[in-house]
PDB file of N, CA and C in Angstrom:
ATOM      1  N   MET A   1     -46.206  86.544 124.039  1.00 47.00           N
ATOM      2  CA  MET A   1     -46.767  85.364 123.442  1.00 47.00           C
ATOM      3  C   MET A   1     -46.533  85.368 121.951  1.00 47.00           C
ATOM      4  N   GLY A   2     -46.331  86.492 121.374  1.00 49.00           N
ATOM      5  CA  GLY A   2     -46.065  86.540 119.940  1.00 49.00           C
ATOM      6  C   GLY A   2     -47.188  87.220 119.197  1.00 49.00           C
ATOM      7  N   GLY A   3     -46.967  87.375 117.940  1.00 54.00           N
ATOM      8  CA  GLY A   3     -47.972  87.995 117.093  1.00 54.00           C
ATOM      9  C   GLY A   3     -47.332  88.885 116.056  1.00 54.00           C
ATOM     10  N   GLY A   4     -48.082  89.233 115.052  1.00 58.00           N
ATOM     11  CA  GLY A   4     -47.589  90.122 114.020  1.00 58.00           C
ATOM     12  C   GLY A   4     -46.891  89.422 112.880  1.00 58.00           C
ATOM     13  N   SER A   5     -46.780  88.125 112.935  1.00 62.00           N
ATOM     14  CA  SER A   5     -46.121  87.361 111.877  1.00 62.00           C
ATOM     15  C   SER A   5     -47.143  86.439 111.224  1.00 62.00           C
ATOM     16  N   SER A   6     -46.951  86.170 109.937  1.00 66.00           N
ATOM     17  CA  SER A   6     -47.890  85.269 109.259  1.00 66.00           C
ATOM     18  C   SER A   6     -47.704  83.826 109.723  1.00 66.00           C
ATOM     19  N   ASP A   7     -46.521  83.474 110.227  1.00 67.00           N
ATOM     20  CA  ASP A   7     -46.269  82.136 110.755  1.00 67.00           C
ATOM     21  C   ASP A   7     -46.633  82.146 112.236  1.00 67.00           C
ATOM     22  N   SER A   8     -47.778  81.576 112.568  1.00 76.00           N
ATOM     23  CA  SER A   8     -48.258  81.627 113.955  1.00 76.00           C
ATOM     24  C   SER A   8     -48.089  80.299 114.683  1.00 76.00           C
ATOM     25  N   GLY A   9     -47.296  79.377 114.137  1.00 76.00           N
ATOM     26  CA  GLY A   9     -47.154  78.046 114.728  1.00 76.00           C
ATOM     27  C   GLY A   9     -46.729  78.050 116.179  1.00 76.00           C
ATOM     28  N   LEU A  10     -45.652  78.762 116.502  1.00 80.00           N
ATOM     29  CA  LEU A  10     -45.187  78.805 117.891  1.00 80.00           C
ATOM     30  C   LEU A  10     -46.137  79.582 118.799  1.00 80.00           C
ATOM     31  N   PRO A  11     -46.573  80.786 118.416  1.00 81.00           N
ATOM     32  CA  PRO A  11     -47.532  81.488 119.283  1.00 81.00           C
ATOM     33  C   PRO A  11     -48.829  80.706 119.491  1.00 81.00           C
ATOM     34  N   ASP A  12     -49.242  79.923 118.503  1.00 84.00           N
ATOM     35  CA  ASP A  12     -50.472  79.142 118.659  1.00 84.00           C
ATOM     36  C   ASP A  12     -50.321  78.066 119.729  1.00 84.00           C
ATOM     37  N   ILE A  13     -49.107  77.541 119.906  1.00 82.00           N
ATOM     38  CA  ILE A  13     -48.879  76.576 120.991  1.00 82.00           C
ATOM     39  C   ILE A  13     -49.107  77.262 122.333  1.00 82.00           C
ATOM     40  N   ALA A  14     -48.562  78.459 122.493  1.00 82.00           N
ATOM     41  CA  ALA A  14     -48.762  79.213 123.738  1.00 82.00           C
ATOM     42  C   ALA A  14     -50.239  79.560 123.927  1.00 82.00           C
ATOM     43  N   PHE A  15     -50.909  79.936 122.849  1.00 85.00           N
ATOM     44  CA  PHE A  15     -52.331  80.269 122.911  1.00 85.00           C
ATOM     45  C   PHE A  15     -53.153  79.061 123.356  1.00 85.00           C
ATOM     46  N   MET A  16     -52.843  77.887 122.815  1.00 84.00           N
ATOM     47  CA  MET A  16     -53.568  76.677 123.197  1.00 84.00           C
ATOM     48  C   MET A  16     -53.349  76.354 124.675  1.00 84.00           C
ATOM     49  N   TRP A  17     -52.125  76.549 125.160  1.00 83.00           N
ATOM     50  CA  TRP A  17     -51.835  76.291 126.567  1.00 83.00           C
ATOM     51  C   TRP A  17     -52.651  77.237 127.446  1.00 83.00           C
ATOM     52  N   MET A  18     -52.720  78.514 127.057  1.00 86.00           N
ATOM     53  CA  MET A  18     -53.506  79.482 127.837  1.00 86.00           C
ATOM     54  C   MET A  18     -54.989  79.125 127.810  1.00 86.00           C
ATOM     55  N   MET A  19     -55.493  78.657 126.668  1.00 87.00           N
ATOM     56  CA  MET A  19     -56.899  78.235 126.602  1.00 87.00           C
ATOM     57  C   MET A  19     -57.141  77.066 127.547  1.00 87.00           C
ATOM     58  N   TYR A  20     -56.220  76.119 127.577  1.00 84.00           N
ATOM     59  CA  TYR A  20     -56.343  74.959 128.452  1.00 84.00           C
ATOM     60  C   TYR A  20     -56.419  75.395 129.916  1.00 84.00           C
ATOM     61  N   LYS A  21     -55.531  76.307 130.303  1.00 84.00           N
ATOM     62  CA  LYS A  21     -55.526  76.795 131.685  1.00 84.00           C
ATOM     63  C   LYS A  21     -56.801  77.587 131.992  1.00 84.00           C
ATOM     64  N   ALA A  22     -57.277  78.375 131.025  1.00 90.00           N
ATOM     65  CA  ALA A  22     -58.508  79.148 131.220  1.00 90.00           C
ATOM     66  C   ALA A  22     -59.717  78.221 131.341  1.00 90.00           C
ATOM     67  N   GLN A  23     -59.744  77.144 130.556  1.00 88.00           N
ATOM     68  CA  GLN A  23     -60.836  76.173 130.656  1.00 88.00           C
ATOM     69  C   GLN A  23     -60.860  75.527 132.036  1.00 88.00           C
ATOM     70  N   ALA A  24     -59.682  75.272 132.591  1.00 87.00           N
ATOM     71  CA  ALA A  24     -59.605  74.673 133.925  1.00 87.00           C
ATOM     72  C   ALA A  24     -60.207  75.597 134.983  1.00 87.00           C
ATOM     73  N   CYS A  25     -60.275  76.894 134.668  1.00 92.00           N
ATOM     74  CA  CYS A  25     -60.871  77.878 135.587  1.00 92.00           C
ATOM     75  C   CYS A  25     -62.334  78.159 135.255  1.00 92.00           C
ATOM     76  N   GLY A  26     -62.888  77.444 134.269  1.00 92.00           N
ATOM     77  CA  GLY A  26     -64.303  77.580 133.964  1.00 92.00           C
ATOM     78  C   GLY A  26     -64.650  78.344 132.699  1.00 92.00           C
ATOM     79  N   LEU A  27     -63.669  78.928 132.016  1.00 92.00           N
ATOM     80  CA  LEU A  27     -63.951  79.654 130.781  1.00 92.00           C
ATOM     81  C   LEU A  27     -64.254  78.657 129.665  1.00 92.00           C
ATOM     82  N   GLU A  28     -65.257  78.957 128.863  1.00 90.00           N
ATOM     83  CA  GLU A  28     -65.634  78.064 127.767  1.00 90.00           C
ATOM     84  C   GLU A  28     -65.241  78.674 126.431  1.00 90.00           C
ATOM     85  N   PHE A  29     -64.863  77.815 125.494  1.00 87.00           N
ATOM     86  CA  PHE A  29     -64.483  78.232 124.149  1.00 87.00           C
ATOM     87  C   PHE A  29     -65.334  77.498 123.130  1.00 87.00           C
ATOM     88  N   ASP A  30     -65.611  78.148 122.025  1.00 86.00           N
ATOM     89  CA  ASP A  30     -66.305  77.519 120.911  1.00 86.00           C
ATOM     90  C   ASP A  30     -65.254  76.764 120.098  1.00 86.00           C
ATOM     91  N   GLN A  31     -65.165  75.464 120.311  1.00 82.00           N
ATOM     92  CA  GLN A  31     -64.130  74.652 119.674  1.00 82.00           C
ATOM     93  C   GLN A  31     -64.211  74.690 118.150  1.00 82.00           C
ATOM     94  N   GLN A  32     -65.422  74.767 117.601  1.00 84.00           N
ATOM     95  CA  GLN A  32     -65.573  74.833 116.144  1.00 84.00           C
ATOM     96  C   GLN A  32     -64.971  76.115 115.589  1.00 84.00           C
ATOM     97  N   ALA A  33     -65.198  77.216 116.267  1.00 82.00           N
ATOM     98  CA  ALA A  33     -64.675  78.505 115.808  1.00 82.00           C
ATOM     99  C   ALA A  33     -63.153  78.546 115.895  1.00 82.00           C
ATOM    100  N   ILE A  34     -62.604  77.914 116.903  1.00 81.00           N
ATOM    101  CA  ILE A  34     -61.162  77.940 117.126  1.00 81.00           C
ATOM    102  C   ILE A  34     -60.423  76.991 116.192  1.00 81.00           C
ATOM    103  N   SER A  35     -60.988  75.835 115.940  1.00 78.00           N
ATOM    104  CA  SER A  35     -60.262  74.776 115.234  1.00 78.00           C
ATOM    105  C   SER A  35     -59.710  75.188 113.870  1.00 78.00           C
ATOM    106  N   GLY A  36     -60.372  76.036 113.147  1.00 78.00           N
ATOM    107  CA  GLY A  36     -59.882  76.431 111.834  1.00 78.00           C
ATOM    108  C   GLY A  36     -58.945  77.620 111.839  1.00 78.00           C
ATOM    109  N   SER A  37     -58.787  78.250 112.999  1.00 81.00           N
ATOM    110  CA  SER A  37     -57.993  79.482 113.018  1.00 81.00           C
ATOM    111  C   SER A  37     -56.645  79.362 113.718  1.00 81.00           C
ATOM    112  N   ILE A  38     -56.385  78.251 114.387  1.00 82.00           N
ATOM    113  CA  ILE A  38     -55.075  78.084 115.016  1.00 82.00           C
ATOM    114  C   ILE A  38     -54.361  76.884 114.404  1.00 82.00           C
ATOM    115  N   HIS A  39     -53.060  77.049 114.234  1.00 81.00           N
ATOM    116  CA  HIS A  39     -52.250  76.021 113.575  1.00 81.00           C
ATOM    117  C   HIS A  39     -50.927  75.863 114.327  1.00 81.00           C
ATOM    118  N   PRO A  40     -50.964  75.175 115.474  1.00 80.00           N
ATOM    119  CA  PRO A  40     -49.756  75.045 116.282  1.00 80.00           C
ATOM    120  C   PRO A  40     -48.691  74.191 115.599  1.00 80.00           C
ATOM    121  N   SER A  41     -47.450  74.596 115.732  1.00 78.00           N
ATOM    122  CA  SER A  41     -46.354  73.827 115.149  1.00 78.00           C
ATOM    123  C   SER A  41     -45.050  74.147 115.867  1.00 78.00           C
ATOM    124  N   TRP A  42     -44.389  73.124 116.401  1.00 78.00           N
ATOM    125  CA  TRP A  42     -43.118  73.325 117.084  1.00 78.00           C
ATOM    126  C   TRP A  42     -42.022  73.728 116.109  1.00 78.00           C
ATOM    127  N   SER A  43     -42.217  73.485 114.819  1.00 76.00           N
ATOM    128  CA  SER A  43     -41.174  73.797 113.838  1.00 76.00           C
ATOM    129  C   SER A  43     -41.349  75.179 113.209  1.00 76.00           C
ATOM    130  N   GLY A  44     -42.273  75.973 113.740  1.00 76.00           N
ATOM    131  CA  GLY A  44     -42.491  77.316 113.209  1.00 76.00           C
ATOM    132  C   GLY A  44     -41.280  78.213 113.412  1.00 76.00           C
ATOM    133  N   ASP A  45     -41.246  79.304 112.667  1.00 72.00           N
ATOM    134  CA  ASP A  45     -40.141  80.256 112.774  1.00 72.00           C
ATOM    135  C   ASP A  45     -40.158  80.946 114.132  1.00 72.00           C
ATOM    136  N   LEU A  46     -38.969  81.144 114.681  1.00 73.00           N
ATOM    137  CA  LEU A  46     -38.811  81.848 115.944  1.00 73.00           C
ATOM    138  C   LEU A  46     -38.419  83.281 115.639  1.00 73.00           C
ATOM    139  N   HIS A  47     -39.262  84.215 116.044  1.00 67.00           N
ATOM    140  CA  HIS A  47     -39.010  85.635 115.802  1.00 67.00           C
ATOM    141  C   HIS A  47     -38.618  86.271 117.124  1.00 67.00           C
ATOM    142  N   GLY A  48     -37.327  86.559 117.286  1.00 68.00           N
ATOM    143  CA  GLY A  48     -36.846  87.083 118.555  1.00 68.00           C
ATOM    144  C   GLY A  48     -36.512  88.562 118.530  1.00 68.00           C
ATOM    145  N   GLU A  49     -36.984  89.267 117.522  1.00 68.00           N
ATOM    146  CA  GLU A  49     -36.678  90.692 117.438  1.00 68.00           C
ATOM    147  C   GLU A  49     -37.341  91.447 118.580  1.00 68.00           C
ATOM    148  N   ARG A  50     -36.634  92.431 119.095  1.00 70.00           N
ATOM    149  CA  ARG A  50     -37.206  93.286 120.131  1.00 70.00           C
ATOM    150  C   ARG A  50     -37.489  94.646 119.506  1.00 70.00           C
ATOM    151  N   PRO A  51     -38.700  95.154 119.690  1.00 70.00           N
ATOM    152  CA  PRO A  51     -39.087  96.407 119.027  1.00 70.00           C
ATOM    153  C   PRO A  51     -38.511  97.653 119.688  1.00 70.00           C
ATOM    154  N   GLY A  52     -38.420  98.712 118.909  1.00 76.00           N
ATOM    155  CA  GLY A  52     -38.068 100.038 119.418  1.00 76.00           C
ATOM    156  C   GLY A  52     -36.785 100.079 120.219  1.00 76.00           C
ATOM    157  N   PHE A  53     -36.829 100.830 121.322  1.00 73.00           N
ATOM    158  CA  PHE A  53     -35.621 101.000 122.124  1.00 73.00           C
ATOM    159  C   PHE A  53     -35.235  99.739 122.893  1.00 73.00           C
ATOM    160  N   TYR A  54     -36.120  98.740 122.971  1.00 73.00           N
ATOM    161  CA  TYR A  54     -35.812  97.501 123.677  1.00 73.00           C
ATOM    162  C   TYR A  54     -34.621  96.772 123.054  1.00 73.00           C
ATOM    163  N   LYS A  55     -34.409  96.970 121.746  1.00 72.00           N
ATOM    164  CA  LYS A  55     -33.296  96.283 121.093  1.00 72.00           C
ATOM    165  C   LYS A  55     -31.941  96.788 121.586  1.00 72.00           C
ATOM    166  N   TYR A  56     -31.912  97.956 122.236  1.00 74.00           N
ATOM    167  CA  TYR A  56     -30.662  98.502 122.758  1.00 74.00           C
ATOM    168  C   TYR A  56     -30.381  98.063 124.196  1.00 74.00           C
ATOM    169  N   LEU A  57     -31.348  97.463 124.832  1.00 74.00           N
ATOM    170  CA  LEU A  57     -31.166  96.986 126.200  1.00 74.00           C
ATOM    171  C   LEU A  57     -30.532  95.602 126.181  1.00 74.00           C
ATOM    172  N   SER A  58     -29.758  95.300 127.198  1.00 71.00           N
ATOM    173  CA  SER A  58     -29.159  93.966 127.251  1.00 71.00           C
ATOM    174  C   SER A  58     -30.249  92.949 127.577  1.00 71.00           C
ATOM    175  N   SER A  59     -30.069  91.755 127.066  1.00 72.00           N
ATOM    176  CA  SER A  59     -31.058  90.710 127.322  1.00 72.00           C
ATOM    177  C   SER A  59     -30.653  89.927 128.568  1.00 72.00           C
ATOM    178  N   HIS A  60     -31.593  89.222 129.116  1.00 72.00           N
ATOM    179  CA  HIS A  60     -31.361  88.411 130.308  1.00 72.00           C
ATOM    180  C   HIS A  60     -31.793  86.987 129.996  1.00 72.00           C
ATOM    181  N   THR A  61     -30.900  86.045 130.202  1.00 76.00           N
ATOM    182  CA  THR A  61     -31.234  84.640 130.010  1.00 76.00           C
ATOM    183  C   THR A  61     -31.572  84.064 131.371  1.00 76.00           C
ATOM    184  N   ARG A  62     -32.810  83.642 131.528  1.00 77.00           N
ATOM    185  CA  ARG A  62     -33.206  83.131 132.838  1.00 77.00           C
ATOM    186  C   ARG A  62     -32.918  81.640 132.940  1.00 77.00           C
ATOM    187  N   ARG A  63     -32.773  81.199 134.143  1.00 79.00           N
ATOM    188  CA  ARG A  63     -32.498  79.793 134.415  1.00 79.00           C
ATOM    189  C   ARG A  63     -33.812  79.022 134.366  1.00 79.00           C
ATOM    190  N   VAL A  64     -33.886  78.035 133.514  1.00 80.00           N
ATOM    191  CA  VAL A  64     -35.075  77.188 133.443  1.00 80.00           C
ATOM    192  C   VAL A  64     -34.979  76.190 134.592  1.00 80.00           C
ATOM    193  N   GLY A  65     -36.061  76.050 135.338  1.00 74.00           N
ATOM    194  CA  GLY A  65     -36.073  75.132 136.474  1.00 74.00           C
ATOM    195  C   GLY A  65     -35.585  75.763 137.758  1.00 74.00           C
ATOM    196  N   ASP A  66     -35.681  77.070 137.854  1.00 73.00           N
ATOM    197  CA  ASP A  66     -35.278  77.787 139.064  1.00 73.00           C
ATOM    198  C   ASP A  66     -36.106  77.263 140.237  1.00 73.00           C
ATOM    199  N   PRO A  67     -35.459  76.790 141.306  1.00 72.00           N
ATOM    200  CA  PRO A  67     -36.207  76.204 142.428  1.00 72.00           C
ATOM    201  C   PRO A  67     -37.160  77.177 143.124  1.00 72.00           C
ATOM    202  N   ARG A  68     -36.990  78.477 142.906  1.00 74.00           N
ATOM    203  CA  ARG A  68     -37.916  79.453 143.507  1.00 74.00           C
ATOM    204  C   ARG A  68     -39.293  79.379 142.852  1.00 74.00           C
ATOM    205  N   PHE A  69     -39.356  78.763 141.683  1.00 71.00           N
ATOM    206  CA  PHE A  69     -40.617  78.655 140.946  1.00 71.00           C
ATOM    207  C   PHE A  69     -40.938  77.177 140.762  1.00 71.00           C
ATOM    208  N   ALA A  70     -41.470  76.555 141.799  1.00 68.00           N
ATOM    209  CA  ALA A  70     -41.662  75.107 141.839  1.00 68.00           C
ATOM    210  C   ALA A  70     -42.604  74.582 140.767  1.00 68.00           C
ATOM    211  N   SER A  71     -43.531  75.393 140.299  1.00 70.00           N
ATOM    212  CA  SER A  71     -44.507  74.900 139.323  1.00 70.00           C
ATOM    213  C   SER A  71     -44.014  75.048 137.885  1.00 70.00           C
ATOM    214  N   GLN A  72     -42.777  75.429 137.713  1.00 72.00           N
ATOM    215  CA  GLN A  72     -42.234  75.650 136.378  1.00 72.00           C
ATOM    216  C   GLN A  72     -42.080  74.322 135.628  1.00 72.00           C
ATOM    217  N   ALA A  73     -42.463  74.317 134.367  1.00 78.00           N
ATOM    218  CA  ALA A  73     -42.331  73.125 133.533  1.00 78.00           C
ATOM    219  C   ALA A  73     -42.115  73.553 132.086  1.00 78.00           C
ATOM    220  N   VAL A  74     -41.544  72.662 131.307  1.00 82.00           N
ATOM    221  CA  VAL A  74     -41.306  72.906 129.886  1.00 82.00           C
ATOM    222  C   VAL A  74     -42.421  72.241 129.092  1.00 82.00           C
ATOM    223  N   HIS A  75     -42.950  72.944 128.122  1.00 82.00           N
ATOM    224  CA  HIS A  75     -43.982  72.372 127.264  1.00 82.00           C
ATOM    225  C   HIS A  75     -43.353  71.256 126.429  1.00 82.00           C
ATOM    226  N   PRO A  76     -44.052  70.140 126.226  1.00 84.00           N
ATOM    227  CA  PRO A  76     -43.494  69.027 125.457  1.00 84.00           C
ATOM    228  C   PRO A  76     -43.036  69.423 124.048  1.00 84.00           C
ATOM    229  N   GLU A  77     -43.724  70.388 123.434  1.00 85.00           N
ATOM    230  CA  GLU A  77     -43.325  70.815 122.089  1.00 85.00           C
ATOM    231  C   GLU A  77     -41.981  71.546 122.115  1.00 85.00           C
ATOM    232  N   THR A  78     -41.637  72.156 123.262  1.00 85.00           N
ATOM    233  CA  THR A  78     -40.330  72.800 123.407  1.00 85.00           C
ATOM    234  C   THR A  78     -39.231  71.751 123.377  1.00 85.00           C
ATOM    235  N   ALA A  79     -39.441  70.659 124.096  1.00 86.00           N
ATOM    236  CA  ALA A  79     -38.464  69.570 124.087  1.00 86.00           C
ATOM    237  C   ALA A  79     -38.360  68.952 122.693  1.00 86.00           C
ATOM    238  N   THR A  80     -39.484  68.782 122.013  1.00 87.00           N
ATOM    239  CA  THR A  80     -39.472  68.234 120.652  1.00 87.00           C
ATOM    240  C   THR A  80     -38.673  69.132 119.727  1.00 87.00           C
ATOM    241  N   ARG A  81     -38.900  70.437 119.805  1.00 88.00           N
ATOM    242  CA  ARG A  81     -38.173  71.399 118.966  1.00 88.00           C
ATOM    243  C   ARG A  81     -36.676  71.343 119.264  1.00 88.00           C
ATOM    244  N   PHE A  82     -36.319  71.276 120.542  1.00 87.00           N
ATOM    245  CA  PHE A  82     -34.920  71.244 120.945  1.00 87.00           C
ATOM    246  C   PHE A  82     -34.225  69.986 120.420  1.00 87.00           C
ATOM    247  N   GLU A  83     -34.912  68.856 120.486  1.00 88.00           N
ATOM    248  CA  GLU A  83     -34.314  67.574 120.109  1.00 88.00           C
ATOM    249  C   GLU A  83     -34.343  67.309 118.610  1.00 88.00           C
ATOM    250  N   SER A  84     -35.043  68.126 117.852  1.00 88.00           N
ATOM    251  CA  SER A  84     -35.173  67.924 116.411  1.00 88.00           C
ATOM    252  C   SER A  84     -33.969  68.491 115.657  1.00 88.00           C
ATOM    253  N   ASP A  85     -33.598  67.797 114.590  1.00 84.00           N
ATOM    254  CA  ASP A  85     -32.552  68.303 113.696  1.00 84.00           C
ATOM    255  C   ASP A  85     -33.139  69.230 112.642  1.00 84.00           C
ATOM    256  N   ALA A  86     -34.466  69.347 112.600  1.00 80.00           N
ATOM    257  CA  ALA A  86     -35.138  70.129 111.553  1.00 80.00           C
ATOM    258  C   ALA A  86     -35.004  71.636 111.755  1.00 80.00           C
ATOM    259  N   VAL A  87     -34.791  72.072 112.990  1.00 82.00           N
ATOM    260  CA  VAL A  87     -34.665  73.506 113.269  1.00 82.00           C
ATOM    261  C   VAL A  87     -33.430  73.752 114.134  1.00 82.00           C
ATOM    262  N   ASP A  88     -32.852  74.929 114.004  1.00 84.00           N
ATOM    263  CA  ASP A  88     -31.697  75.307 114.814  1.00 84.00           C
ATOM    264  C   ASP A  88     -32.205  75.993 116.081  1.00 84.00           C
ATOM    265  N   TYR A  89     -32.302  75.229 117.153  1.00 83.00           N
ATOM    266  CA  TYR A  89     -32.821  75.751 118.416  1.00 83.00           C
ATOM    267  C   TYR A  89     -32.100  75.038 119.548  1.00 83.00           C
ATOM    268  N   SER A  90     -31.128  75.691 120.154  1.00 86.00           N
ATOM    269  CA  SER A  90     -30.351  75.030 121.198  1.00 86.00           C
ATOM    270  C   SER A  90     -29.902  75.985 122.308  1.00 86.00           C
ATOM    271  N   PRO A  91     -30.847  76.646 122.988  1.00 87.00           N
ATOM    272  CA  PRO A  91     -30.450  77.528 124.086  1.00 87.00           C
ATOM    273  C   PRO A  91     -29.784  76.729 125.217  1.00 87.00           C
ATOM    274  N   THR A  92     -28.695  77.259 125.728  1.00 89.00           N
ATOM    275  CA  THR A  92     -27.929  76.571 126.768  1.00 89.00           C
ATOM    276  C   THR A  92     -28.760  76.328 128.019  1.00 89.00           C
ATOM    277  N   ASN A  93     -29.576  77.310 128.415  1.00 88.00           N
ATOM    278  CA  ASN A  93     -30.369  77.134 129.635  1.00 88.00           C
ATOM    279  C   ASN A  93     -31.379  75.993 129.491  1.00 88.00           C
ATOM    280  N   LEU A  94     -31.938  75.822 128.311  1.00 88.00           N
ATOM    281  CA  LEU A  94     -32.871  74.718 128.076  1.00 88.00           C
ATOM    282  C   LEU A  94     -32.126  73.387 128.031  1.00 88.00           C
ATOM    283  N   ALA A  95     -30.951  73.361 127.405  1.00 89.00           N
ATOM    284  CA  ALA A  95     -30.141  72.136 127.356  1.00 89.00           C
ATOM    285  C   ALA A  95     -29.807  71.663 128.764  1.00 89.00           C
ATOM    286  N   ASN A  96     -29.408  72.589 129.622  1.00 88.00           N
ATOM    287  CA  ASN A  96     -29.083  72.236 131.008  1.00 88.00           C
ATOM    288  C   ASN A  96     -30.297  71.684 131.738  1.00 88.00           C
ATOM    289  N   TYR A  97     -31.450  72.301 131.518  1.00 87.00           N
ATOM    290  CA  TYR A  97     -32.678  71.856 132.187  1.00 87.00           C
ATOM    291  C   TYR A  97     -33.104  70.467 131.705  1.00 87.00           C
ATOM    292  N   LEU A  98     -33.097  70.256 130.398  1.00 87.00           N
ATOM    293  CA  LEU A  98     -33.529  68.970 129.859  1.00 87.00           C
ATOM    294  C   LEU A  98     -32.580  67.840 130.248  1.00 87.00           C
ATOM    295  N   ALA A  99     -31.320  68.165 130.519  1.00 88.00           N
ATOM    296  CA  ALA A  99     -30.352  67.154 130.944  1.00 88.00           C
ATOM    297  C   ALA A  99     -30.442  66.865 132.441  1.00 88.00           C
ATOM    298  N   SER A 100     -31.164  67.702 133.178  1.00 83.00           N
ATOM    299  CA  SER A 100     -31.246  67.537 134.633  1.00 83.00           C
ATOM    300  C   SER A 100     -32.235  66.445 135.015  1.00 83.00           C
ATOM    301  N   SER A 101     -32.046  65.903 136.210  1.00 74.00           N
ATOM    302  CA  SER A 101     -32.941  64.840 136.677  1.00 74.00           C
ATOM    303  C   SER A 101     -34.277  65.380 137.167  1.00 74.00           C
ATOM    304  N   GLY A 102     -34.352  66.678 137.488  1.00 72.00           N
ATOM    305  CA  GLY A 102     -35.583  67.246 138.025  1.00 72.00           C
ATOM    306  C   GLY A 102     -36.468  67.913 136.995  1.00 72.00           C
ATOM    307  N   ARG A 103     -36.249  67.630 135.729  1.00 73.00           N
ATOM    308  CA  ARG A 103     -37.027  68.307 134.684  1.00 73.00           C
ATOM    309  C   ARG A 103     -38.503  67.938 134.769  1.00 73.00           C
ATOM    310  N   GLN A 104     -39.347  68.903 134.453  1.00 72.00           N
ATOM    311  CA  GLN A 104     -40.788  68.684 134.436  1.00 72.00           C
ATOM    312  C   GLN A 104     -41.323  69.061 133.067  1.00 72.00           C
ATOM    313  N   VAL A 105     -42.231  68.255 132.560  1.00 70.00           N
ATOM    314  CA  VAL A 105     -42.870  68.542 131.280  1.00 70.00           C
ATOM    315  C   VAL A 105     -44.331  68.845 131.562  1.00 70.00           C
ATOM    316  N   ALA A 106     -44.816  69.940 131.003  1.00 68.00           N
ATOM    317  CA  ALA A 106     -46.176  70.416 131.264  1.00 68.00           C
ATOM    318  C   ALA A 106     -47.223  69.560 130.563  1.00 68.00           C
ATOM    319  N   GLU A 107     -48.449  69.654 131.062  1.00 65.00           N
ATOM    320  CA  GLU A 107     -49.589  69.050 130.375  1.00 65.00           C
ATOM    321  C   GLU A 107     -49.966  69.943 129.207  1.00 65.00           C
ATOM    322  N   THR A 108     -50.326  69.337 128.085  1.00 62.00           N
ATOM    323  CA  THR A 108     -50.660  70.139 126.912  1.00 62.00           C
ATOM    324  C   THR A 108     -52.124  70.506 126.839  1.00 62.00           C
ATOM    325  N   GLY A 109     -52.977  69.758 127.478  1.00 62.00           N
ATOM    326  CA  GLY A 109     -54.400  70.050 127.408  1.00 62.00           C
ATOM    327  C   GLY A 109     -55.089  69.201 126.362  1.00 62.00           C
ATOM    328  N   PRO A 110     -56.362  69.490 126.101  1.00 56.00           N
ATOM    329  CA  PRO A 110     -57.163  68.657 125.211  1.00 56.00           C
ATOM    330  C   PRO A 110     -56.916  68.915 123.727  1.00 56.00           C
ATOM    331  N   PHE A 111     -56.041  69.853 123.392  1.00 52.00           N
ATOM    332  CA  PHE A 111     -55.824  70.203 121.994  1.00 52.00           C
ATOM    333  C   PHE A 111     -54.608  69.467 121.460  1.00 52.00           C
ATOM    334  N   ASP A 112     -54.751  68.805 120.333  1.00 51.00           N
ATOM    335  CA  ASP A 112     -53.640  68.072 119.741  1.00 51.00           C
ATOM    336  C   ASP A 112     -52.723  69.004 118.968  1.00 51.00           C
ATOM    337  N   PRO A 113     -51.384  68.926 119.211  1.00 49.00           N
ATOM    338  CA  PRO A 113     -50.457  69.720 118.416  1.00 49.00           C
ATOM    339  C   PRO A 113     -50.442  69.234 116.970  1.00 49.00           C
ATOM    340  N   VAL A 114     -50.181  70.135 116.070  1.00 47.00           N
ATOM    341  CA  VAL A 114     -50.155  69.802 114.648  1.00 47.00           C
ATOM    342  C   VAL A 114     -48.815  70.220 114.099  1.00 47.00           C
ATOM    343  N   ASP A 115     -48.247  69.403 113.228  1.00 48.00           N
ATOM    344  CA  ASP A 115     -47.020  69.808 112.564  1.00 48.00           C
ATOM    345  C   ASP A 115     -47.020  69.393 111.127  1.00 48.00           C
TER     346      ASP A 115
END
């Protein structure tokens, strides 16, 4: 999910999505306490470094929209980031998925994204 960087815009989007899913299962959050500490932004820096010996392992690019995972969907902020000229973000697997007719966009939940 991320962490360890002062720019928390992208990880905060994932955090908000997890809170939304947890709320759907009955977990409650103090909205006042949360509102000042998270700052979601699709234009945040992407930190893809792999720590320790993981950087020596080959990476695997997974297929977005794999039919074996029917509930798979792309977060709307991912599509916004991909389509924006403001950041360099153009993974081939995401481009193929967004161009497909079967693409699904996830629900964001009750929290408004900020940029």
